[in-house]
């Protein structure tokens, strides 16, 4: 616990210096984006009023109709229009969250989702920047180490860790207003597969360790091969060198990675995975498939036609297919990992807590998935925090003009003087990949970091992959 205290004590000081530095906001650009979004929301609402969903909604609630009310939307969709709920809430009502609504093929629902997305960008993300920007044109986000059960960090005023990244449209709008100091660049340093690496340090599954130690291997590609039954494309894949080098297969790999592998690691199960896979490859979940549906494969064949040729003809047969893959995934491919999860759960039931490699202890009421995920999530962030602290130390010792300005669990954002760029990159790379494993001998897998760099005076949205010299 002394080591844990020291980590958070030094981390609090390093993060406070990043808070003090802050990041520059284009206030005028932010206000322009808000006005643009308001006009677009109004346009979408007028289109929505012409839909069948809006007409039924109006007939039920009259002047009390509120398109922001989930309770009203649930009532109209599931009780008046007779739509089968894609999933239920804990209370047994039809869900109206984004995941559920995205599975309903109805024009009015699509417009509701579009309006919600734009309102969130305007009212949650852009408003927080305008509310928190100081007189010097900078926001100074708080980074907290005392609010999260897993001993990760949190952020507020504004929430630097909740700025859209995966949604490209939202990312461009929100990150387009964030800039470095004049004449500087924003550099983002991201640990590769950090939680997968840390999890492997806990469970020590030999198959997982093999994947992580061999840079030529591809766990997600191998799973995609099984899910999408790609044996017909063996020769093409061999010629390309890997699934991820073929544009169409890269999408399937991402579907396997984000729709199956990671959800399985975090405790999800095959039926939910089937919904995610269908969303990735654009296949319906409510009717039998026919040729021509979904994304295209390299030979022009549709994914539905390919699945049908493998006797997977609809959503239900895909669910059964994924059930078998899940059984093999945990019963054969990662059997030691599965055994560790059960051992971790039994240890919690006996002791009432789980410990982390970094000296922290999680206790209290936890679900099974939490006893597995909390130690991994916490220790993974601590790898980032340790790297952040050491970078901050070198920055001050060597009197850099470059400044750390923020972190997002497994990545950190740096405001870089272009003249110092190569030295900063090499320093951070050495700390993360060489010094970190030396400092914590429980790290038994390679640590890797990737860099993204915006141009001089460019916004955070303008960043692109950056390769170290010699790579």
GROMACS .gro file of C-alpha atoms in nm:
model
  471
    1UNK     CA    1   0.000   0.000   0.000
    2UNK     CA    2   0.299   0.230   0.043
    3UNK     CA    3   0.373   0.189  -0.327
    4UNK     CA    4   0.008   0.262  -0.409
    5UNK     CA    5   0.012   0.577  -0.197
    6UNK     CA    6   0.335   0.698  -0.357
    7UNK     CA    7   0.194   0.641  -0.708
    8UNK     CA    8  -0.118   0.847  -0.638
    9UNK     CA    9   0.072   1.116  -0.445
   10UNK     CA   10   0.317   1.173  -0.730
   11UNK     CA   11   0.038   1.128  -0.985
   12UNK     CA   12  -0.175   1.398  -0.821
   13UNK     CA   13   0.112   1.646  -0.847
   14UNK     CA   14   0.191   1.560  -1.210
   15UNK     CA   15  -0.176   1.583  -1.308
   16UNK     CA   16  -0.210   1.916  -1.125
   17UNK     CA   17   0.067   2.057  -1.342
   18UNK     CA   18  -0.118   1.937  -1.652
   19UNK     CA   19  -0.437   2.099  -1.521
   20UNK     CA   20  -0.254   2.425  -1.469
   21UNK     CA   21  -0.123   2.419  -1.827
   22UNK     CA   22  -0.462   2.351  -1.990
   23UNK     CA   23  -0.553   2.335  -2.357
   24UNK     CA   24  -0.658   2.622  -2.586
   25UNK     CA   25  -1.019   2.657  -2.703
   26UNK     CA   26  -1.140   2.825  -3.023
   27UNK     CA   27  -1.434   3.004  -2.858
   28UNK     CA   28  -1.563   3.166  -3.178
   29UNK     CA   29  -1.548   2.834  -3.361
   30UNK     CA   30  -1.732   2.666  -3.075
   31UNK     CA   31  -2.016   2.919  -3.093
   32UNK     CA   32  -2.041   2.881  -3.471
   33UNK     CA   33  -2.067   2.503  -3.435
   34UNK     CA   34  -2.344   2.541  -3.177
   35UNK     CA   35  -2.550   2.759  -3.412
   36UNK     CA   36  -2.494   2.516  -3.700
   37UNK     CA   37  -2.605   2.221  -3.489
   38UNK     CA   38  -2.918   2.405  -3.371
   39UNK     CA   39  -3.020   2.469  -3.733
   40UNK     CA   40  -2.958   2.106  -3.824
   41UNK     CA   41  -3.160   1.980  -3.525
   42UNK     CA   42  -3.453   2.201  -3.629
   43UNK     CA   43  -3.434   2.064  -3.984
   44UNK     CA   44  -3.433   1.703  -3.859
   45UNK     CA   45  -3.730   1.773  -3.631
   46UNK     CA   46  -3.936   1.907  -3.922
   47UNK     CA   47  -3.855   1.588  -4.116
   48UNK     CA   48  -3.944   1.380  -3.812
   49UNK     CA   49  -4.288   1.539  -3.784
   50UNK     CA   50  -4.375   1.393  -4.125
   51UNK     CA   51  -4.310   1.032  -4.012
   52UNK     CA   52  -4.563   0.775  -3.895
   53UNK     CA   53  -4.391   0.759  -3.557
   54UNK     CA   54  -4.441   1.133  -3.499
   55UNK     CA   55  -4.806   1.121  -3.605
   56UNK     CA   56  -4.887   0.837  -3.365
   57UNK     CA   57  -4.686   1.007  -3.092
   58UNK     CA   58  -4.881   1.330  -3.143
   59UNK     CA   59  -5.214   1.144  -3.136
   60UNK     CA   60  -5.123   0.986  -2.802
   61UNK     CA   61  -4.973   1.285  -2.619
   62UNK     CA   62  -5.107   1.588  -2.808
   63UNK     CA   63  -4.943   1.914  -2.696
   64UNK     CA   64  -4.762   1.719  -2.423
   65UNK     CA   65  -4.552   1.536  -2.681
   66UNK     CA   66  -4.183   1.549  -2.583
   67UNK     CA   67  -3.933   1.394  -2.826
   68UNK     CA   68  -3.669   1.391  -2.551
   69UNK     CA   69  -3.885   1.168  -2.327
   70UNK     CA   70  -3.771   0.805  -2.324
   71UNK     CA   71  -4.088   0.702  -2.139
   72UNK     CA   72  -4.309   0.849  -2.414
   73UNK     CA   73  -4.097   0.697  -2.689
   74UNK     CA   74  -4.113   0.354  -2.526
   75UNK     CA   75  -4.492   0.378  -2.489
   76UNK     CA   76  -4.546   0.480  -2.854
   77UNK     CA   77  -4.299   0.234  -3.007
   78UNK     CA   78  -4.378  -0.078  -2.810
   79UNK     CA   79  -4.740  -0.034  -2.700
   80UNK     CA   80  -4.899   0.166  -2.982
   81UNK     CA   81  -4.693   0.073  -3.288
   82UNK     CA   82  -4.634  -0.286  -3.172
   83UNK     CA   83  -4.258  -0.289  -3.230
   84UNK     CA   84  -4.085  -0.583  -3.063
   85UNK     CA   85  -3.827  -0.442  -2.817
   86UNK     CA   86  -3.471  -0.539  -2.919
   87UNK     CA   87  -3.391  -0.547  -2.548
   88UNK     CA   88  -3.556  -0.473  -2.213
   89UNK     CA   89  -3.466  -0.248  -1.922
   90UNK     CA   90  -3.416  -0.391  -1.572
   91UNK     CA   91  -3.779  -0.306  -1.496
   92UNK     CA   92  -3.900  -0.506  -1.796
   93UNK     CA   93  -3.991  -0.214  -2.024
   94UNK     CA   94  -3.875  -0.185  -2.382
   95UNK     CA   95  -3.538  -0.013  -2.389
   96UNK     CA   96  -3.492   0.319  -2.570
   97UNK     CA   97  -3.116   0.350  -2.537
   98UNK     CA   98  -2.899   0.401  -2.845
   99UNK     CA   99  -2.813   0.034  -2.879
  100UNK     CA  100  -3.180  -0.071  -2.878
  101UNK     CA  101  -3.303   0.205  -3.109
  102UNK     CA  102  -3.025   0.140  -3.363
  103UNK     CA  103  -3.172  -0.210  -3.414
  104UNK     CA  104  -3.518  -0.074  -3.512
  105UNK     CA  105  -3.555  -0.019  -3.886
  106UNK     CA  106  -3.795   0.278  -3.888
  107UNK     CA  107  -3.731   0.626  -4.043
  108UNK     CA  108  -3.867   0.815  -3.742
  109UNK     CA  109  -3.641   0.624  -3.504
  110UNK     CA  110  -3.337   0.701  -3.719
  111UNK     CA  111  -3.422   1.073  -3.702
  112UNK     CA  112  -3.464   1.054  -3.324
  113UNK     CA  113  -3.116   0.901  -3.299
  114UNK     CA  114  -2.969   1.172  -3.525
  115UNK     CA  115  -3.129   1.449  -3.320
  116UNK     CA  116  -3.011   1.297  -2.992
  117UNK     CA  117  -2.657   1.273  -3.121
  118UNK     CA  118  -2.647   1.637  -3.231
  119UNK     CA  119  -2.808   1.760  -2.910
  120UNK     CA  120  -2.549   1.573  -2.705
  121UNK     CA  121  -2.264   1.727  -2.904
  122UNK     CA  122  -2.414   2.075  -2.862
  123UNK     CA  123  -2.547   2.060  -2.506
  124UNK     CA  124  -2.298   1.826  -2.339
  125UNK     CA  125  -1.966   1.865  -2.516
  126UNK     CA  126  -1.956   2.214  -2.668
  127UNK     CA  127  -2.142   2.379  -2.379
  128UNK     CA  128  -1.890   2.246  -2.127
  129UNK     CA  129  -1.604   2.413  -2.310
  130UNK     CA  130  -1.783   2.748  -2.325
  131UNK     CA  131  -1.883   2.718  -1.960
  132UNK     CA  132  -1.532   2.636  -1.838
  133UNK     CA  133  -1.307   2.841  -2.068
  134UNK     CA  134  -1.103   3.097  -1.875
  135UNK     CA  135  -1.024   3.455  -1.974
  136UNK     CA  136  -0.698   3.342  -2.138
  137UNK     CA  137  -0.889   3.118  -2.382
  138UNK     CA  138  -0.786   2.791  -2.215
  139UNK     CA  139  -0.978   2.520  -2.034
  140UNK     CA  140  -0.809   2.358  -1.735
  141UNK     CA  141  -0.974   2.017  -1.681
  142UNK     CA  142  -0.953   1.852  -1.339
  143UNK     CA  143  -0.805   1.499  -1.327
  144UNK     CA  144  -0.917   1.312  -1.017
  145UNK     CA  145  -0.769   1.004  -0.852
  146UNK     CA  146  -1.024   0.961  -0.573
  147UNK     CA  147  -1.363   0.903  -0.737
  148UNK     CA  148  -1.351   0.567  -0.921
  149UNK     CA  149  -1.380   0.224  -0.754
  150UNK     CA  150  -1.126   0.072  -0.989
  151UNK     CA  151  -0.864   0.336  -0.896
  152UNK     CA  152  -0.872   0.478  -1.245
  153UNK     CA  153  -0.882   0.853  -1.294
  154UNK     CA  154  -1.183   1.068  -1.373
  155UNK     CA  155  -1.210   1.417  -1.519
  156UNK     CA  156  -1.445   1.713  -1.490
  157UNK     CA  157  -1.487   2.085  -1.555
  158UNK     CA  158  -1.473   1.998  -1.844
  159UNK     CA  159  -1.460   1.620  -1.873
  160UNK     CA  160  -1.147   1.574  -2.083
  161UNK     CA  161  -1.199   1.196  -2.093
  162UNK     CA  162  -1.546   1.213  -2.246
  163UNK     CA  163  -1.469   1.398  -2.569
  164UNK     CA  164  -1.591   1.183  -2.863
  165UNK     CA  165  -1.333   0.974  -3.043
  166UNK     CA  166  -1.497   0.673  -3.210
  167UNK     CA  167  -1.784   0.866  -3.370
  168UNK     CA  168  -1.599   1.047  -3.649
  169UNK     CA  169  -1.856   1.323  -3.699
  170UNK     CA  170  -1.874   1.403  -3.327
  171UNK     CA  171  -1.496   1.379  -3.296
  172UNK     CA  172  -1.436   1.631  -3.575
  173UNK     CA  173  -1.680   1.880  -3.426
  174UNK     CA  174  -1.560   1.856  -3.064
  175UNK     CA  175  -1.186   1.814  -3.113
  176UNK     CA  176  -1.174   2.069  -3.394
  177UNK     CA  177  -1.203   2.349  -3.136
  178UNK     CA  178  -0.910   2.231  -2.918
  179UNK     CA  179  -0.559   2.361  -2.998
  180UNK     CA  180  -0.204   2.373  -2.859
  181UNK     CA  181  -0.019   2.692  -2.777
  182UNK     CA  182   0.066   2.906  -3.078
  183UNK     CA  183   0.347   2.751  -3.282
  184UNK     CA  184   0.309   2.412  -3.110
  185UNK     CA  185   0.162   2.070  -3.193
  186UNK     CA  186  -0.065   1.827  -3.011
  187UNK     CA  187   0.086   1.480  -2.968
  188UNK     CA  188  -0.122   1.188  -2.838
  189UNK     CA  189   0.054   0.882  -2.699
  190UNK     CA  190  -0.161   0.569  -2.677
  191UNK     CA  191  -0.071   0.235  -2.519
  192UNK     CA  192  -0.154  -0.051  -2.757
  193UNK     CA  193  -0.402  -0.307  -2.619
  194UNK     CA  194  -0.308  -0.203  -2.266
  195UNK     CA  195  -0.587  -0.383  -2.079
  196UNK     CA  196  -0.532  -0.702  -2.281
  197UNK     CA  197  -0.164  -0.691  -2.187
  198UNK     CA  198  -0.234  -0.628  -1.820
  199UNK     CA  199  -0.501  -0.901  -1.810
  200UNK     CA  200  -0.243  -1.145  -1.949
  201UNK     CA  201  -0.011  -1.055  -1.662
  202UNK     CA  202  -0.284  -1.172  -1.424
  203UNK     CA  203  -0.411  -1.488  -1.592
  204UNK     CA  204  -0.090  -1.593  -1.778
  205UNK     CA  205  -0.280  -1.788  -2.041
  206UNK     CA  206  -0.008  -1.943  -2.263
  207UNK     CA  207  -0.203  -1.889  -2.584
  208UNK     CA  208  -0.260  -1.521  -2.502
  209UNK     CA  209   0.104  -1.478  -2.406
  210UNK     CA  210   0.203  -1.630  -2.738
  211UNK     CA  211  -0.009  -1.375  -2.924
  212UNK     CA  212   0.131  -1.083  -2.725
  213UNK     CA  213   0.496  -1.189  -2.764
  214UNK     CA  214   0.470  -1.252  -3.140
  215UNK     CA  215   0.421  -0.925  -3.333
  216UNK     CA  216   0.339  -1.121  -3.648
  217UNK     CA  217   0.041  -1.298  -3.487
  218UNK     CA  218  -0.311  -1.158  -3.504
  219UNK     CA  219  -0.564  -1.273  -3.245
  220UNK     CA  220  -0.846  -1.058  -3.386
  221UNK     CA  221  -0.776  -1.177  -3.738
  222UNK     CA  222  -0.785  -1.539  -3.626
  223UNK     CA  223  -1.121  -1.487  -3.454
  224UNK     CA  224  -1.257  -1.306  -3.761
  225UNK     CA  225  -1.149  -1.602  -3.969
  226UNK     CA  226  -1.365  -1.831  -3.752
  227UNK     CA  227  -1.667  -1.602  -3.720
  228UNK     CA  228  -1.687  -1.523  -4.090
  229UNK     CA  229  -1.572  -1.866  -4.212
  230UNK     CA  230  -1.308  -1.727  -4.445
  231UNK     CA  231  -1.153  -2.056  -4.559
  232UNK     CA  232  -1.266  -1.978  -4.917
  233UNK     CA  233  -1.026  -1.684  -4.913
  234UNK     CA  234  -0.717  -1.867  -4.785
  235UNK     CA  235  -0.507  -1.799  -5.093
  236UNK     CA  236  -0.600  -1.430  -5.108
  237UNK     CA  237  -0.517  -1.382  -4.739
  238UNK     CA  238  -0.184  -1.561  -4.775
  239UNK     CA  239  -0.087  -1.343  -5.071
  240UNK     CA  240  -0.176  -1.026  -4.882
  241UNK     CA  241   0.012  -1.144  -4.574
  242UNK     CA  242  -0.268  -1.085  -4.323
  243UNK     CA  243  -0.641  -1.027  -4.299
  244UNK     CA  244  -0.586  -0.669  -4.182
  245UNK     CA  245  -0.405  -0.582  -4.505
  246UNK     CA  246  -0.720  -0.633  -4.714
  247UNK     CA  247  -0.966  -0.345  -4.692
  248UNK     CA  248  -1.284  -0.554  -4.681
  249UNK     CA  249  -1.138  -0.805  -4.436
  250UNK     CA  250  -1.008  -0.525  -4.214
  251UNK     CA  251  -1.371  -0.434  -4.144
  252UNK     CA  252  -1.447  -0.797  -4.055
  253UNK     CA  253  -1.144  -0.800  -3.826
  254UNK     CA  254  -1.271  -0.487  -3.649
  255UNK     CA  255  -1.613  -0.651  -3.618
  256UNK     CA  256  -1.455  -0.956  -3.453
  257UNK     CA  257  -1.236  -0.740  -3.229
  258UNK     CA  258  -1.504  -0.497  -3.108
  259UNK     CA  259  -1.811  -0.715  -3.151
  260UNK     CA  260  -1.681  -1.041  -3.003
  261UNK     CA  261  -1.330  -1.054  -2.856
  262UNK     CA  262  -1.333  -0.749  -2.628
  263UNK     CA  263  -1.696  -0.798  -2.520
  264UNK     CA  264  -1.611  -1.159  -2.430
  265UNK     CA  265  -1.313  -1.044  -2.225
  266UNK     CA  266  -1.541  -0.806  -2.034
  267UNK     CA  267  -1.806  -1.070  -1.964
  268UNK     CA  268  -2.053  -1.039  -2.251
  269UNK     CA  269  -2.208  -1.344  -2.421
  270UNK     CA  270  -2.271  -1.478  -2.769
  271UNK     CA  271  -2.624  -1.345  -2.838
  272UNK     CA  272  -2.527  -0.986  -2.763
  273UNK     CA  273  -2.218  -1.044  -2.975
  274UNK     CA  274  -2.441  -1.152  -3.264
  275UNK     CA  275  -2.624  -0.817  -3.252
  276UNK     CA  276  -2.292  -0.634  -3.257
  277UNK     CA  277  -2.157  -0.840  -3.547
  278UNK     CA  278  -2.473  -0.771  -3.750
  279UNK     CA  279  -2.441  -0.400  -3.681
  280UNK     CA  280  -2.080  -0.399  -3.798
  281UNK     CA  281  -2.149  -0.586  -4.123
  282UNK     CA  282  -2.494  -0.425  -4.181
  283UNK     CA  283  -2.710  -0.736  -4.165
  284UNK     CA  284  -3.071  -0.732  -4.037
  285UNK     CA  285  -3.161  -0.913  -3.717
  286UNK     CA  286  -3.537  -0.940  -3.770
  287UNK     CA  287  -3.574  -1.143  -4.091
  288UNK     CA  288  -3.413  -1.413  -4.304
  289UNK     CA  289  -3.119  -1.303  -4.512
  290UNK     CA  290  -3.103  -1.298  -4.888
  291UNK     CA  291  -2.818  -1.240  -5.132
  292UNK     CA  292  -2.704  -0.879  -5.164
  293UNK     CA  293  -2.731  -0.773  -4.799
  294UNK     CA  294  -2.453  -0.622  -4.590
  295UNK     CA  295  -2.095  -0.533  -4.667
  296UNK     CA  296  -1.909  -0.664  -4.971
  297UNK     CA  297  -1.620  -0.910  -4.967
  298UNK     CA  298  -1.311  -0.875  -5.192
  299UNK     CA  299  -1.467  -1.084  -5.472
  300UNK     CA  300  -1.782  -0.868  -5.474
  301UNK     CA  301  -1.994  -1.125  -5.293
  302UNK     CA  302  -2.216  -0.982  -5.018
  303UNK     CA  303  -2.161  -1.097  -4.661
  304UNK     CA  304  -2.517  -1.236  -4.654
  305UNK     CA  305  -2.452  -1.445  -4.966
  306UNK     CA  306  -2.129  -1.574  -4.811
  307UNK     CA  307  -2.301  -1.662  -4.484
  308UNK     CA  308  -2.588  -1.835  -4.665
  309UNK     CA  309  -2.337  -2.047  -4.857
  310UNK     CA  310  -2.210  -2.161  -4.515
  311UNK     CA  311  -2.563  -2.247  -4.400
  312UNK     CA  312  -2.597  -1.939  -4.178
  313UNK     CA  313  -2.921  -1.800  -4.315
  314UNK     CA  314  -3.048  -1.560  -4.050
  315UNK     CA  315  -2.979  -1.399  -3.715
  316UNK     CA  316  -3.079  -1.708  -3.515
  317UNK     CA  317  -2.835  -1.931  -3.701
  318UNK     CA  318  -2.561  -1.670  -3.647
  319UNK     CA  319  -2.639  -1.679  -3.273
  320UNK     CA  320  -2.594  -2.056  -3.272
  321UNK     CA  321  -2.272  -2.022  -3.472
  322UNK     CA  322  -2.134  -1.772  -3.217
  323UNK     CA  323  -2.241  -1.996  -2.929
  324UNK     CA  324  -2.011  -2.267  -3.062
  325UNK     CA  325  -1.729  -2.018  -3.116
  326UNK     CA  326  -1.770  -1.889  -2.760
  327UNK     CA  327  -1.747  -2.244  -2.623
  328UNK     CA  328  -1.427  -2.303  -2.819
  329UNK     CA  329  -1.292  -1.958  -2.728
  330UNK     CA  330  -1.304  -2.028  -2.354
  331UNK     CA  331  -1.293  -2.407  -2.355
  332UNK     CA  332  -0.993  -2.446  -2.585
  333UNK     CA  333  -0.829  -2.124  -2.707
  334UNK     CA  334  -0.808  -1.943  -2.372
  335UNK     CA  335  -0.877  -2.219  -2.123
  336UNK     CA  336  -0.626  -2.092  -1.864
  337UNK     CA  337  -0.779  -1.744  -1.886
  338UNK     CA  338  -1.123  -1.896  -1.816
  339UNK     CA  339  -0.985  -2.087  -1.517
  340UNK     CA  340  -0.830  -1.769  -1.375
  341UNK     CA  341  -1.166  -1.588  -1.401
  342UNK     CA  342  -1.334  -1.858  -1.195
  343UNK     CA  343  -1.048  -1.864  -0.945
  344UNK     CA  344  -1.069  -1.485  -0.910
  345UNK     CA  345  -1.443  -1.506  -0.839
  346UNK     CA  346  -1.401  -1.779  -0.579
  347UNK     CA  347  -1.127  -1.579  -0.408
  348UNK     CA  348  -1.359  -1.278  -0.385
  349UNK     CA  349  -1.641  -1.490  -0.243
  350UNK     CA  350  -1.404  -1.615   0.025
  351UNK     CA  351  -1.224  -1.290   0.114
  352UNK     CA  352  -1.461  -1.010   0.010
  353UNK     CA  353  -1.197  -0.825  -0.194
  354UNK     CA  354  -0.960  -0.851  -0.489
  355UNK     CA  355  -0.607  -0.709  -0.499
  356UNK     CA  356  -0.416  -0.538  -0.778
  357UNK     CA  357  -0.053  -0.581  -0.871
  358UNK     CA  358  -0.006  -0.210  -0.800
  359UNK     CA  359  -0.093  -0.232  -0.429
  360UNK     CA  360  -0.459  -0.131  -0.441
  361UNK     CA  361  -0.752  -0.335  -0.306
  362UNK     CA  362  -1.112  -0.340  -0.435
  363UNK     CA  363  -1.372  -0.448  -0.181
  364UNK     CA  364  -1.743  -0.427  -0.117
  365UNK     CA  365  -2.027  -0.571  -0.321
  366UNK     CA  366  -1.913  -0.670  -0.671
  367UNK     CA  367  -2.055  -0.874  -0.955
  368UNK     CA  368  -1.847  -1.154  -1.102
  369UNK     CA  369  -1.742  -0.949  -1.404
  370UNK     CA  370  -1.631  -0.668  -1.175
  371UNK     CA  371  -1.401  -0.894  -0.973
  372UNK     CA  372  -1.233  -0.983  -1.302
  373UNK     CA  373  -1.232  -0.642  -1.470
  374UNK     CA  374  -1.152  -0.408  -1.178
  375UNK     CA  375  -0.794  -0.528  -1.113
  376UNK     CA  376  -0.718  -0.521  -1.486
  377UNK     CA  377  -0.872  -0.179  -1.545
  378UNK     CA  378  -0.702  -0.026  -1.243
  379UNK     CA  379  -0.354  -0.166  -1.304
  380UNK     CA  380  -0.375  -0.073  -1.673
  381UNK     CA  381  -0.441   0.291  -1.584
  382UNK     CA  382  -0.159   0.280  -1.331
  383UNK     CA  383   0.079   0.189  -1.615
  384UNK     CA  384  -0.030   0.506  -1.792
  385UNK     CA  385  -0.007   0.711  -1.471
  386UNK     CA  386   0.346   0.584  -1.397
  387UNK     CA  387   0.449   0.679  -1.751
  388UNK     CA  388   0.285   1.020  -1.710
  389UNK     CA  389   0.471   1.082  -1.381
  390UNK     CA  390   0.811   0.984  -1.524
  391UNK     CA  391   0.757   1.196  -1.837
  392UNK     CA  392   0.664   1.490  -1.615
  393UNK     CA  393   0.984   1.443  -1.414
  394UNK     CA  394   1.206   1.443  -1.723
  395UNK     CA  395   1.014   1.741  -1.865
  396UNK     CA  396   1.096   1.946  -1.553
  397UNK     CA  397   1.453   1.820  -1.512
  398UNK     CA  398   1.540   1.902  -1.873
  399UNK     CA  399   1.337   2.222  -1.875
  400UNK     CA  400   1.129   2.137  -2.182
  401UNK     CA  401   0.908   2.395  -2.345
  402UNK     CA  402   0.680   2.097  -2.419
  403UNK     CA  403   0.397   2.041  -2.168
  404UNK     CA  404   0.172   1.752  -2.065
  405UNK     CA  405  -0.190   1.870  -2.088
  406UNK     CA  406  -0.412   1.565  -2.024
  407UNK     CA  407  -0.469   1.190  -2.008
  408UNK     CA  408  -0.748   0.949  -2.100
  409UNK     CA  409  -0.690   0.623  -1.908
  410UNK     CA  410  -0.453   0.460  -2.162
  411UNK     CA  411  -0.329   0.767  -2.347
  412UNK     CA  412  -0.181   1.107  -2.273
  413UNK     CA  413  -0.193   1.435  -2.464
  414UNK     CA  414   0.114   1.656  -2.495
  415UNK     CA  415   0.153   2.015  -2.621
  416UNK     CA  416   0.485   1.984  -2.805
  417UNK     CA  417   0.738   2.239  -2.921
  418UNK     CA  418   0.823   2.115  -3.276
  419UNK     CA  419   1.196   2.159  -3.206
  420UNK     CA  420   1.165   1.909  -2.919
  421UNK     CA  421   0.934   1.661  -3.093
  422UNK     CA  422   1.182   1.381  -3.170
  423UNK     CA  423   1.337   1.395  -2.823
  424UNK     CA  424   0.995   1.392  -2.656
  425UNK     CA  425   0.880   1.094  -2.862
  426UNK     CA  426   1.197   0.894  -2.790
  427UNK     CA  427   1.178   0.979  -2.420
  428UNK     CA  428   0.815   0.873  -2.382
  429UNK     CA  429   0.875   0.557  -2.586
  430UNK     CA  430   1.170   0.459  -2.364
  431UNK     CA  431   0.978   0.525  -2.042
  432UNK     CA  432   0.669   0.328  -2.155
  433UNK     CA  433   0.835   0.031  -2.321
  434UNK     CA  434   1.164  -0.010  -2.132
  435UNK     CA  435   1.155   0.162  -1.793
  436UNK     CA  436   0.797   0.069  -1.701
  437UNK     CA  437   0.851  -0.312  -1.730
  438UNK     CA  438   1.177  -0.275  -1.536
  439UNK     CA  439   1.002  -0.086  -1.257
  440UNK     CA  440   0.718  -0.342  -1.225
  441UNK     CA  441   0.843  -0.696  -1.266
  442UNK     CA  442   0.487  -0.833  -1.281
  443UNK     CA  443   0.471  -0.700  -1.638
  444UNK     CA  444   0.557  -1.012  -1.838
  445UNK     CA  445   0.449  -0.899  -2.187
  446UNK     CA  446   0.588  -0.631  -2.421
  447UNK     CA  447   0.449  -0.281  -2.375
  448UNK     CA  448   0.392  -0.080  -2.692
  449UNK     CA  449   0.285   0.278  -2.755
  450UNK     CA  450   0.158   0.448  -3.069
  451UNK     CA  451   0.183   0.817  -3.155
  452UNK     CA  452  -0.054   1.054  -3.334
  453UNK     CA  453   0.052   1.407  -3.420
  454UNK     CA  454  -0.137   1.718  -3.534
  455UNK     CA  455   0.035   1.977  -3.755
  456UNK     CA  456   0.179   2.295  -3.608
  457UNK     CA  457  -0.114   2.511  -3.490
  458UNK     CA  458  -0.352   2.230  -3.593
  459UNK     CA  459  -0.647   2.114  -3.387
  460UNK     CA  460  -0.673   1.788  -3.194
  461UNK     CA  461  -0.903   1.659  -3.472
  462UNK     CA  462  -0.622   1.700  -3.726
  463UNK     CA  463  -0.388   1.443  -3.573
  464UNK     CA  464  -0.251   1.159  -3.786
  465UNK     CA  465  -0.036   0.854  -3.721
  466UNK     CA  466   0.323   0.943  -3.648
  467UNK     CA  467   0.611   0.699  -3.673
  468UNK     CA  468   0.926   0.728  -3.467
  469UNK     CA  469   1.244   0.780  -3.662
  470UNK     CA  470   1.387   0.442  -3.758
  471UNK     CA  471   1.058   0.251  -3.739
   0.00000   0.00000   0.00000
